[in-house]
Amino acid sequence: MANHLDPAAPAAKARAFAGLHTPATPLALANAWDVASARVVEAAGAAAVATTSAGVAWSLGAPDGDALARERALDLVARVAAAVSVPVTADIEGGFGADPAGVGETVAGVLAAGAVGINIEDGDRTPAEHAERVAAARAAATAADVPLYINARVDTYLRGLGDPATRLDETLARAAAYLRAGATGIFVPGVTDPAVITELAKGIDAPLNILVGPGAPTVAELGTLGVARVSLGSWVAEAAYAVVRGATEELLSGGTYGSLAHALPYGELNSLLKG
């Protein structure tokens, strides 16, 4: 387990995390949802650990989408941050707050938990509303004297918002508004078309984060398009739960266990939690 760091460490770790965002070698994030998955990600060589809000919510018995209680989410962030030595960025969904002040309280809790980055999504909120929430997050980070990496998520493509003909322009306008409010980078999930990604990278004056999965361009290809950060999001958790279902169905229907052939060895996984 990681040792507690001196008070100056969060700011230094936040700056180091920000420095990992570059199209030359995009930051590749295999999102974790609990301490064990975070330790596995770190042990595999990841430069940082990002949480997936969906995976975290599911593991705690709640659906994704601002249904999880803030205290439970922050407790998980604290456990993950204490368990790894690399920077941690936390997906806080829409901010776990009814208003900007609530978002500020959440961010203060995230920083106290030891994370140095957040994802915060606009969802069905208006751009103006989300900009206020981003500004509140930045104010809370400034008050804590930590240059928190605020990854502002734009959901235009993920949710199919607005007219497809003007969706790119709307996305760029939202990104600009969130950057003015204090965001560090912009996350645009739901896009895998190289042409659209290229236009996003050209039009956003900040590191661009893309959500990837089966069928998406490789990390190296995305880097050539201008992407600085690549995330698997909930895909890893979904794949893990698919193993659970597959193993159960195989056991119940055929009485066999072949789906477990590639399991991580018990001793290796157990040793990751002993440090």
PDB file of C-alpha atoms in Angstrom:
ATOM      1  CA  MET A   1       0.000   0.000   0.000  1.00  0.00           C
ATOM      2  CA  ALA A   2       1.206   3.522  -0.714  1.00  0.00           C
ATOM      3  CA  ASN A   3       2.564   5.673   2.081  1.00  0.00           C
ATOM      4  CA  HIS A   4       0.908   8.960   3.035  1.00  0.00           C
ATOM      5  CA  LEU A   5       2.649  11.891   1.387  1.00  0.00           C
ATOM      6  CA  ASP A   6       3.694  15.267   2.754  1.00  0.00           C
ATOM      7  CA  PRO A   7       1.290  18.236   2.356  1.00  0.00           C
ATOM      8  CA  ALA A   8       3.159  19.564  -0.685  1.00  0.00           C
ATOM      9  CA  ALA A   9       2.804  16.277  -2.548  1.00  0.00           C
ATOM     10  CA  PRO A  10      -0.775  16.710  -3.865  1.00  0.00           C
ATOM     11  CA  ALA A  11       0.154  19.824  -5.840  1.00  0.00           C
ATOM     12  CA  ALA A  12       3.272  18.170  -7.238  1.00  0.00           C
ATOM     13  CA  LYS A  13       1.345  15.026  -8.105  1.00  0.00           C
ATOM     14  CA  ALA A  14      -1.362  17.112  -9.805  1.00  0.00           C
ATOM     15  CA  ARG A  15       1.242  18.870 -11.930  1.00  0.00           C
ATOM     16  CA  ALA A  16       2.858  15.541 -12.800  1.00  0.00           C
ATOM     17  CA  PHE A  17      -0.526  14.137 -13.787  1.00  0.00           C
ATOM     18  CA  ALA A  18      -1.236  17.105 -16.039  1.00  0.00           C
ATOM     19  CA  GLY A  19       2.130  16.588 -17.702  1.00  0.00           C
ATOM     20  CA  LEU A  20       1.120  13.082 -18.784  1.00  0.00           C
ATOM     21  CA  HIS A  21      -1.404  14.512 -21.260  1.00  0.00           C
ATOM     22  CA  THR A  22       0.307  14.733 -24.650  1.00  0.00           C
ATOM     23  CA  PRO A  23      -0.541  13.492 -28.155  1.00  0.00           C
ATOM     24  CA  ALA A  24       3.074  12.366 -28.512  1.00  0.00           C
ATOM     25  CA  THR A  25       2.347   9.555 -26.037  1.00  0.00           C
ATOM     26  CA  PRO A  26      -1.321   9.775 -25.014  1.00  0.00           C
ATOM     27  CA  LEU A  27      -2.148   8.966 -21.408  1.00  0.00           C
ATOM     28  CA  ALA A  28      -3.821   5.549 -21.568  1.00  0.00           C
ATOM     29  CA  LEU A  29      -6.253   4.869 -18.736  1.00  0.00           C
ATOM     30  CA  ALA A  30      -7.773   1.475 -17.933  1.00  0.00           C
ATOM     31  CA  ASN A  31     -10.417   2.649 -15.480  1.00  0.00           C
ATOM     32  CA  ALA A  32     -10.656   0.930 -12.082  1.00  0.00           C
ATOM     33  CA  TRP A  33     -13.617   0.602  -9.729  1.00  0.00           C
ATOM     34  CA  ASP A  34     -12.162  -0.701  -6.459  1.00  0.00           C
ATOM     35  CA  VAL A  35      -8.848  -1.094  -4.642  1.00  0.00           C
ATOM     36  CA  ALA A  36      -8.001  -4.455  -6.193  1.00  0.00           C
ATOM     37  CA  SER A  37      -8.627  -3.289  -9.751  1.00  0.00           C
ATOM     38  CA  ALA A  38      -6.636  -0.115  -9.079  1.00  0.00           C
ATOM     39  CA  ARG A  39      -3.687  -2.132  -7.784  1.00  0.00           C
ATOM     40  CA  VAL A  40      -3.860  -4.425 -10.813  1.00  0.00           C
ATOM     41  CA  VAL A  41      -3.856  -1.399 -13.138  1.00  0.00           C
ATOM     42  CA  GLU A  42      -0.874   0.150 -11.366  1.00  0.00           C
ATOM     43  CA  ALA A  43       1.042  -3.143 -11.265  1.00  0.00           C
ATOM     44  CA  ALA A  44       0.515  -3.544 -15.013  1.00  0.00           C
ATOM     45  CA  GLY A  45       2.505  -0.345 -15.521  1.00  0.00           C
ATOM     46  CA  ALA A  46      -0.113   2.405 -15.771  1.00  0.00           C
ATOM     47  CA  ALA A  47       1.153   5.925 -15.145  1.00  0.00           C
ATOM     48  CA  ALA A  48      -2.092   6.895 -13.404  1.00  0.00           C
ATOM     49  CA  VAL A  49      -5.312   5.357 -12.133  1.00  0.00           C
ATOM     50  CA  ALA A  50      -8.722   6.647 -13.160  1.00  0.00           C
ATOM     51  CA  THR A  51     -11.964   5.488 -11.624  1.00  0.00           C
ATOM     52  CA  THR A  52     -15.065   4.667 -13.657  1.00  0.00           C
ATOM     53  CA  SER A  53     -18.236   6.090 -12.140  1.00  0.00           C
ATOM     54  CA  ALA A  54     -20.295   3.254 -13.579  1.00  0.00           C
ATOM     55  CA  GLY A  55     -18.006   0.549 -12.202  1.00  0.00           C
ATOM     56  CA  VAL A  56     -17.818   2.241  -8.809  1.00  0.00           C
ATOM     57  CA  ALA A  57     -21.586   2.620  -8.590  1.00  0.00           C
ATOM     58  CA  TRP A  58     -22.222  -0.977  -9.660  1.00  0.00           C
ATOM     59  CA  SER A  59     -19.720  -2.352  -7.170  1.00  0.00           C
ATOM     60  CA  LEU A  60     -21.484  -0.429  -4.405  1.00  0.00           C
ATOM     61  CA  GLY A  61     -24.955  -1.542  -5.415  1.00  0.00           C
ATOM     62  CA  ALA A  62     -26.160   1.576  -7.223  1.00  0.00           C
ATOM     63  CA  PRO A  63     -26.845   2.390 -10.879  1.00  0.00           C
ATOM     64  CA  ASP A  64     -24.658   4.854 -12.739  1.00  0.00           C
ATOM     65  CA  GLY A  65     -26.050   8.361 -13.205  1.00  0.00           C
ATOM     66  CA  ASP A  66     -25.824  10.476 -10.023  1.00  0.00           C
ATOM     67  CA  ALA A  67     -27.579   7.822  -7.898  1.00  0.00           C
ATOM     68  CA  LEU A  68     -24.627   6.975  -5.647  1.00  0.00           C
ATOM     69  CA  ALA A  69     -24.337   8.928  -2.390  1.00  0.00           C
ATOM     70  CA  ARG A  70     -21.404  11.343  -2.321  1.00  0.00           C
ATOM     71  CA  GLU A  71     -19.971   9.934   0.914  1.00  0.00           C
ATOM     72  CA  ARG A  72     -19.773   6.421  -0.510  1.00  0.00           C
ATOM     73  CA  ALA A  73     -18.105   7.666  -3.694  1.00  0.00           C
ATOM     74  CA  LEU A  74     -15.531   9.689  -1.744  1.00  0.00           C
ATOM     75  CA  ASP A  75     -14.791   6.756   0.548  1.00  0.00           C
ATOM     76  CA  LEU A  76     -13.953   4.653  -2.499  1.00  0.00           C
ATOM     77  CA  VAL A  77     -11.715   7.402  -3.913  1.00  0.00           C
ATOM     78  CA  ALA A  78      -9.850   7.613  -0.610  1.00  0.00           C
ATOM     79  CA  ARG A  79      -9.316   3.851  -0.513  1.00  0.00           C
ATOM     80  CA  VAL A  80      -7.983   3.794  -4.078  1.00  0.00           C
ATOM     81  CA  ALA A  81      -5.724   6.820  -3.589  1.00  0.00           C
ATOM     82  CA  ALA A  82      -4.254   5.289  -0.433  1.00  0.00           C
ATOM     83  CA  ALA A  83      -3.584   2.004  -2.204  1.00  0.00           C
ATOM     84  CA  VAL A  84      -1.547   3.260  -5.170  1.00  0.00           C
ATOM     85  CA  SER A  85       1.465   5.520  -5.607  1.00  0.00           C
ATOM     86  CA  VAL A  86       0.535   6.911  -9.039  1.00  0.00           C
ATOM     87  CA  PRO A  87      -1.813   9.895  -9.482  1.00  0.00           C
ATOM     88  CA  VAL A  88      -5.533   9.162  -9.158  1.00  0.00           C
ATOM     89  CA  THR A  89      -8.300  10.922 -11.045  1.00  0.00           C
ATOM     90  CA  ALA A  90     -11.867  10.385  -9.887  1.00  0.00           C
ATOM     91  CA  ASP A  91     -14.989  10.269 -12.021  1.00  0.00           C
ATOM     92  CA  ILE A  92     -17.514  12.286 -10.022  1.00  0.00           C
ATOM     93  CA  GLU A  93     -20.350  11.997 -12.546  1.00  0.00           C
ATOM     94  CA  GLY A  94     -22.205  15.341 -12.516  1.00  0.00           C
ATOM     95  CA  GLY A  95     -20.482  16.474  -9.327  1.00  0.00           C
ATOM     96  CA  PHE A  96     -22.548  14.765  -6.596  1.00  0.00           C
ATOM     97  CA  GLY A  97     -24.143  18.099  -5.750  1.00  0.00           C
ATOM     98  CA  ALA A  98     -27.505  19.736  -6.428  1.00  0.00           C
ATOM     99  CA  ASP A  99     -25.859  23.060  -7.224  1.00  0.00           C
ATOM    100  CA  PRO A 100     -22.388  24.548  -7.811  1.00  0.00           C
ATOM    101  CA  ALA A 101     -21.817  24.901  -4.077  1.00  0.00           C
ATOM    102  CA  GLY A 102     -22.467  21.190  -3.697  1.00  0.00           C
ATOM    103  CA  VAL A 103     -19.963  20.452  -6.439  1.00  0.00           C
ATOM    104  CA  GLY A 104     -17.409  22.559  -4.589  1.00  0.00           C
ATOM    105  CA  GLU A 105     -17.992  20.468  -1.471  1.00  0.00           C
ATOM    106  CA  THR A 106     -17.515  17.288  -3.479  1.00  0.00           C
ATOM    107  CA  VAL A 107     -14.249  18.524  -4.961  1.00  0.00           C
ATOM    108  CA  ALA A 108     -12.959  19.494  -1.522  1.00  0.00           C
ATOM    109  CA  GLY A 109     -13.724  15.926  -0.480  1.00  0.00           C
ATOM    110  CA  VAL A 110     -11.999  14.500  -3.555  1.00  0.00           C
ATOM    111  CA  LEU A 111      -8.841  16.447  -2.760  1.00  0.00           C
ATOM    112  CA  ALA A 112      -8.981  15.406   0.889  1.00  0.00           C
ATOM    113  CA  ALA A 113      -9.299  11.813  -0.320  1.00  0.00           C
ATOM    114  CA  GLY A 114      -6.017  12.133  -2.203  1.00  0.00           C
ATOM    115  CA  ALA A 115      -7.086  12.365  -5.851  1.00  0.00           C
ATOM    116  CA  VAL A 116      -5.583  15.045  -8.089  1.00  0.00           C
ATOM    117  CA  GLY A 117      -7.996  14.937 -11.013  1.00  0.00           C
ATOM    118  CA  ILE A 118     -11.708  14.671 -11.700  1.00  0.00           C
ATOM    119  CA  ASN A 119     -14.090  13.946 -14.536  1.00  0.00           C
ATOM    120  CA  ILE A 120     -17.285  15.963 -14.402  1.00  0.00           C
ATOM    121  CA  GLU A 121     -20.012  15.545 -17.023  1.00  0.00           C
ATOM    122  CA  ASP A 122     -22.569  17.978 -18.378  1.00  0.00           C
ATOM    123  CA  GLY A 123     -25.202  15.348 -19.205  1.00  0.00           C
ATOM    124  CA  ASP A 124     -28.585  16.976 -19.693  1.00  0.00           C
ATOM    125  CA  ARG A 125     -27.595  20.240 -18.019  1.00  0.00           C
ATOM    126  CA  THR A 126     -27.294  23.406 -20.067  1.00  0.00           C
ATOM    127  CA  PRO A 127     -23.747  24.514 -20.938  1.00  0.00           C
ATOM    128  CA  ALA A 128     -24.194  27.564 -18.693  1.00  0.00           C
ATOM    129  CA  GLU A 129     -25.189  25.386 -15.746  1.00  0.00           C
ATOM    130  CA  HIS A 130     -22.268  23.057 -16.270  1.00  0.00           C
ATOM    131  CA  ALA A 131     -19.833  25.955 -16.622  1.00  0.00           C
ATOM    132  CA  GLU A 132     -20.926  27.150 -13.182  1.00  0.00           C
ATOM    133  CA  ARG A 133     -20.253  23.702 -11.755  1.00  0.00           C
ATOM    134  CA  VAL A 134     -16.807  23.598 -13.371  1.00  0.00           C
ATOM    135  CA  ALA A 135     -16.067  27.047 -11.945  1.00  0.00           C
ATOM    136  CA  ALA A 136     -17.093  25.842  -8.469  1.00  0.00           C
ATOM    137  CA  ALA A 137     -14.782  22.852  -8.828  1.00  0.00           C
ATOM    138  CA  ARG A 138     -11.900  25.123  -9.807  1.00  0.00           C
ATOM    139  CA  ALA A 139     -12.602  27.478  -6.899  1.00  0.00           C
ATOM    140  CA  ALA A 140     -12.511  24.567  -4.445  1.00  0.00           C
ATOM    141  CA  ALA A 141      -9.208  23.374  -5.885  1.00  0.00           C
ATOM    142  CA  THR A 142      -7.729  26.861  -5.734  1.00  0.00           C
ATOM    143  CA  ALA A 143      -8.790  27.155  -2.103  1.00  0.00           C
ATOM    144  CA  ALA A 144      -6.939  23.898  -1.404  1.00  0.00           C
ATOM    145  CA  ASP A 145      -3.900  25.162  -3.342  1.00  0.00           C
ATOM    146  CA  VAL A 146      -3.940  22.121  -5.637  1.00  0.00           C
ATOM    147  CA  PRO A 147      -3.931  22.504  -9.453  1.00  0.00           C
ATOM    148  CA  LEU A 148      -6.647  19.883  -9.827  1.00  0.00           C
ATOM    149  CA  TYR A 149      -6.939  18.421 -13.327  1.00  0.00           C
ATOM    150  CA  ILE A 150     -10.567  19.071 -14.270  1.00  0.00           C
ATOM    151  CA  ASN A 151     -11.593  16.923 -17.215  1.00  0.00           C
ATOM    152  CA  ALA A 152     -14.883  18.457 -18.371  1.00  0.00           C
ATOM    153  CA  ARG A 153     -17.010  15.898 -20.187  1.00  0.00           C
ATOM    154  CA  VAL A 154     -19.127  17.028 -23.134  1.00  0.00           C
ATOM    155  CA  ASP A 155     -21.990  14.596 -23.758  1.00  0.00           C
ATOM    156  CA  THR A 156     -23.226  15.892 -27.119  1.00  0.00           C
ATOM    157  CA  TYR A 157     -22.040  12.825 -29.050  1.00  0.00           C
ATOM    158  CA  LEU A 158     -22.578  10.248 -26.309  1.00  0.00           C
ATOM    159  CA  ARG A 159     -26.203  11.287 -25.848  1.00  0.00           C
ATOM    160  CA  GLY A 160     -26.855  12.367 -29.444  1.00  0.00           C
ATOM    161  CA  LEU A 161     -27.784  15.880 -28.367  1.00  0.00           C
ATOM    162  CA  GLY A 162     -28.939  18.466 -30.888  1.00  0.00           C
ATOM    163  CA  ASP A 163     -28.796  18.502 -34.670  1.00  0.00           C
ATOM    164  CA  PRO A 164     -26.109  16.169 -36.042  1.00  0.00           C
ATOM    165  CA  ALA A 165     -25.231  18.821 -38.613  1.00  0.00           C
ATOM    166  CA  THR A 166     -24.242  21.299 -35.899  1.00  0.00           C
ATOM    167  CA  ARG A 167     -23.085  18.840 -33.219  1.00  0.00           C
ATOM    168  CA  LEU A 168     -19.378  19.504 -33.799  1.00  0.00           C
ATOM    169  CA  ASP A 169     -19.828  23.257 -33.467  1.00  0.00           C
ATOM    170  CA  GLU A 170     -21.948  22.771 -30.334  1.00  0.00           C
ATOM    171  CA  THR A 171     -19.287  20.523 -28.832  1.00  0.00           C
ATOM    172  CA  LEU A 172     -16.540  23.041 -29.528  1.00  0.00           C
ATOM    173  CA  ALA A 173     -18.650  25.852 -28.058  1.00  0.00           C
ATOM    174  CA  ARG A 174     -19.288  23.866 -24.891  1.00  0.00           C
ATOM    175  CA  ALA A 175     -15.618  22.949 -24.603  1.00  0.00           C
ATOM    176  CA  ALA A 176     -14.602  26.595 -24.880  1.00  0.00           C
ATOM    177  CA  ALA A 177     -17.120  27.604 -22.206  1.00  0.00           C
ATOM    178  CA  TYR A 178     -15.896  24.928 -19.813  1.00  0.00           C
ATOM    179  CA  LEU A 179     -12.272  25.890 -20.363  1.00  0.00           C
ATOM    180  CA  ARG A 180     -13.106  29.526 -19.611  1.00  0.00           C
ATOM    181  CA  ALA A 181     -14.770  28.324 -16.403  1.00  0.00           C
ATOM    182  CA  GLY A 182     -11.605  26.577 -15.264  1.00  0.00           C
ATOM    183  CA  ALA A 183     -11.464  23.153 -16.898  1.00  0.00           C
ATOM    184  CA  THR A 184      -8.033  21.741 -17.690  1.00  0.00           C
ATOM    185  CA  GLY A 185      -9.009  19.282 -20.407  1.00  0.00           C
ATOM    186  CA  ILE A 186     -12.032  18.183 -22.401  1.00  0.00           C
ATOM    187  CA  PHE A 187     -13.510  14.691 -22.589  1.00  0.00           C
ATOM    188  CA  VAL A 188     -15.736  13.865 -25.571  1.00  0.00           C
ATOM    189  CA  PRO A 189     -17.072  10.297 -25.300  1.00  0.00           C
ATOM    190  CA  GLY A 190     -19.105   8.725 -28.063  1.00  0.00           C
ATOM    191  CA  VAL A 191     -16.734   9.639 -30.918  1.00  0.00           C
ATOM    192  CA  THR A 192     -14.512   7.208 -32.813  1.00  0.00           C
ATOM    193  CA  ASP A 193     -14.586   8.732 -36.321  1.00  0.00           C
ATOM    194  CA  PRO A 194     -11.019   9.922 -37.070  1.00  0.00           C
ATOM    195  CA  ALA A 195     -12.284  12.893 -39.081  1.00  0.00           C
ATOM    196  CA  VAL A 196     -14.427  14.174 -36.210  1.00  0.00           C
ATOM    197  CA  ILE A 197     -11.682  13.524 -33.655  1.00  0.00           C
ATOM    198  CA  THR A 198      -9.236  15.500 -35.784  1.00  0.00           C
ATOM    199  CA  GLU A 199     -11.608  18.478 -35.873  1.00  0.00           C
ATOM    200  CA  LEU A 200     -12.136  18.258 -32.124  1.00  0.00           C
ATOM    201  CA  ALA A 201      -8.401  18.224 -31.472  1.00  0.00           C
ATOM    202  CA  LYS A 202      -7.898  21.212 -33.768  1.00  0.00           C
ATOM    203  CA  GLY A 203     -10.761  23.178 -32.272  1.00  0.00           C
ATOM    204  CA  ILE A 204     -10.135  22.575 -28.553  1.00  0.00           C
ATOM    205  CA  ASP A 205      -7.298  24.536 -26.970  1.00  0.00           C
ATOM    206  CA  ALA A 206      -6.625  21.924 -24.287  1.00  0.00           C
ATOM    207  CA  PRO A 207      -5.841  18.208 -23.963  1.00  0.00           C
ATOM    208  CA  LEU A 208      -8.533  16.086 -25.624  1.00  0.00           C
ATOM    209  CA  ASN A 209      -9.739  12.842 -24.015  1.00  0.00           C
ATOM    210  CA  ILE A 210     -11.488  10.164 -26.085  1.00  0.00           C
ATOM    211  CA  LEU A 211     -13.398   7.120 -24.827  1.00  0.00           C
ATOM    212  CA  VAL A 212     -12.286   3.917 -26.538  1.00  0.00           C
ATOM    213  CA  GLY A 213     -13.323   0.310 -26.800  1.00  0.00           C
ATOM    214  CA  PRO A 214     -13.627  -2.419 -29.409  1.00  0.00           C
ATOM    215  CA  GLY A 215     -13.536  -0.920 -32.903  1.00  0.00           C
ATOM    216  CA  ALA A 216     -11.944   2.379 -31.900  1.00  0.00           C
ATOM    217  CA  PRO A 217      -8.605   3.547 -33.355  1.00  0.00           C
ATOM    218  CA  THR A 218      -5.486   2.471 -31.451  1.00  0.00           C
ATOM    219  CA  VAL A 219      -3.884   4.715 -28.856  1.00  0.00           C
ATOM    220  CA  ALA A 220      -1.033   5.505 -31.263  1.00  0.00           C
ATOM    221  CA  GLU A 221      -3.457   6.365 -34.061  1.00  0.00           C
ATOM    222  CA  LEU A 222      -5.429   8.644 -31.757  1.00  0.00           C
ATOM    223  CA  GLY A 223      -2.207  10.392 -30.789  1.00  0.00           C
ATOM    224  CA  THR A 224      -1.520  11.225 -34.424  1.00  0.00           C
ATOM    225  CA  LEU A 225      -4.992  12.784 -34.557  1.00  0.00           C
ATOM    226  CA  GLY A 226      -4.147  15.063 -31.631  1.00  0.00           C
ATOM    227  CA  VAL A 227      -5.675  13.108 -28.744  1.00  0.00           C
ATOM    228  CA  ALA A 228      -3.804  13.486 -25.444  1.00  0.00           C
ATOM    229  CA  ARG A 229      -5.749  11.040 -23.261  1.00  0.00           C
ATOM    230  CA  VAL A 230      -7.491   7.737 -23.974  1.00  0.00           C
ATOM    231  CA  SER A 231      -9.899   6.056 -21.540  1.00  0.00           C
ATOM    232  CA  LEU A 232     -11.530   2.634 -21.439  1.00  0.00           C
ATOM    233  CA  GLY A 233     -14.259   3.959 -19.143  1.00  0.00           C
ATOM    234  CA  SER A 234     -16.685   1.302 -17.946  1.00  0.00           C
ATOM    235  CA  TRP A 235     -15.523  -1.248 -20.541  1.00  0.00           C
ATOM    236  CA  VAL A 236     -13.142  -3.026 -18.134  1.00  0.00           C
ATOM    237  CA  ALA A 237     -15.782  -3.383 -15.426  1.00  0.00           C
ATOM    238  CA  GLU A 238     -18.296  -4.571 -17.998  1.00  0.00           C
ATOM    239  CA  ALA A 239     -15.807  -7.166 -19.246  1.00  0.00           C
ATOM    240  CA  ALA A 240     -15.151  -8.348 -15.692  1.00  0.00           C
ATOM    241  CA  TYR A 241     -18.859  -8.788 -15.025  1.00  0.00           C
ATOM    242  CA  ALA A 242     -19.196 -10.616 -18.340  1.00  0.00           C
ATOM    243  CA  VAL A 243     -16.697 -13.164 -16.977  1.00  0.00           C
ATOM    244  CA  VAL A 244     -18.882 -13.571 -13.893  1.00  0.00           C
ATOM    245  CA  ARG A 245     -21.955 -14.241 -16.006  1.00  0.00           C
ATOM    246  CA  GLY A 246     -20.132 -16.514 -18.451  1.00  0.00           C
ATOM    247  CA  ALA A 247     -18.551 -18.582 -15.681  1.00  0.00           C
ATOM    248  CA  THR A 248     -21.881 -18.920 -13.904  1.00  0.00           C
ATOM    249  CA  GLU A 249     -23.758 -19.936 -17.044  1.00  0.00           C
ATOM    250  CA  GLU A 250     -21.055 -22.443 -17.977  1.00  0.00           C
ATOM    251  CA  LEU A 251     -21.069 -23.921 -14.473  1.00  0.00           C
ATOM    252  CA  LEU A 252     -24.850 -24.219 -14.296  1.00  0.00           C
ATOM    253  CA  SER A 253     -25.524 -25.397 -17.820  1.00  0.00           C
ATOM    254  CA  GLY A 254     -22.558 -27.647 -18.555  1.00  0.00           C
ATOM    255  CA  GLY A 255     -20.802 -28.185 -15.274  1.00  0.00           C
ATOM    256  CA  THR A 256     -17.493 -27.020 -16.770  1.00  0.00           C
ATOM    257  CA  TYR A 257     -15.058 -24.210 -15.958  1.00  0.00           C
ATOM    258  CA  GLY A 258     -13.197 -23.315 -19.140  1.00  0.00           C
ATOM    259  CA  SER A 259     -14.108 -19.630 -18.970  1.00  0.00           C
ATOM    260  CA  LEU A 260     -11.806 -19.303 -15.941  1.00  0.00           C
ATOM    261  CA  ALA A 261      -8.699 -20.537 -17.742  1.00  0.00           C
ATOM    262  CA  HIS A 262      -7.154 -17.075 -17.979  1.00  0.00           C
ATOM    263  CA  ALA A 263      -7.883 -15.952 -14.420  1.00  0.00           C
ATOM    264  CA  LEU A 264      -5.269 -13.890 -12.597  1.00  0.00           C
ATOM    265  CA  PRO A 265      -3.452 -16.264 -10.219  1.00  0.00           C
ATOM    266  CA  TYR A 266      -4.631 -16.116  -6.617  1.00  0.00           C
ATOM    267  CA  GLY A 267      -1.154 -15.551  -5.220  1.00  0.00           C
ATOM    268  CA  GLU A 268      -0.382 -12.731  -7.615  1.00  0.00           C
ATOM    269  CA  LEU A 269      -3.601 -10.882  -6.875  1.00  0.00           C
ATOM    270  CA  ASN A 270      -3.371 -11.498  -3.137  1.00  0.00           C
ATOM    271  CA  SER A 271       0.175 -10.170  -3.037  1.00  0.00           C
ATOM    272  CA  LEU A 272      -0.944  -6.862  -4.536  1.00  0.00           C
ATOM    273  CA  LEU A 273      -3.068  -6.238  -1.454  1.00  0.00           C
ATOM    274  CA  LYS A 274      -0.394  -7.122   1.110  1.00  0.00           C
ATOM    275  CA  GLY A 275       1.948  -4.153   0.660  1.00  0.00           C
TER     276      GLY A 275
END
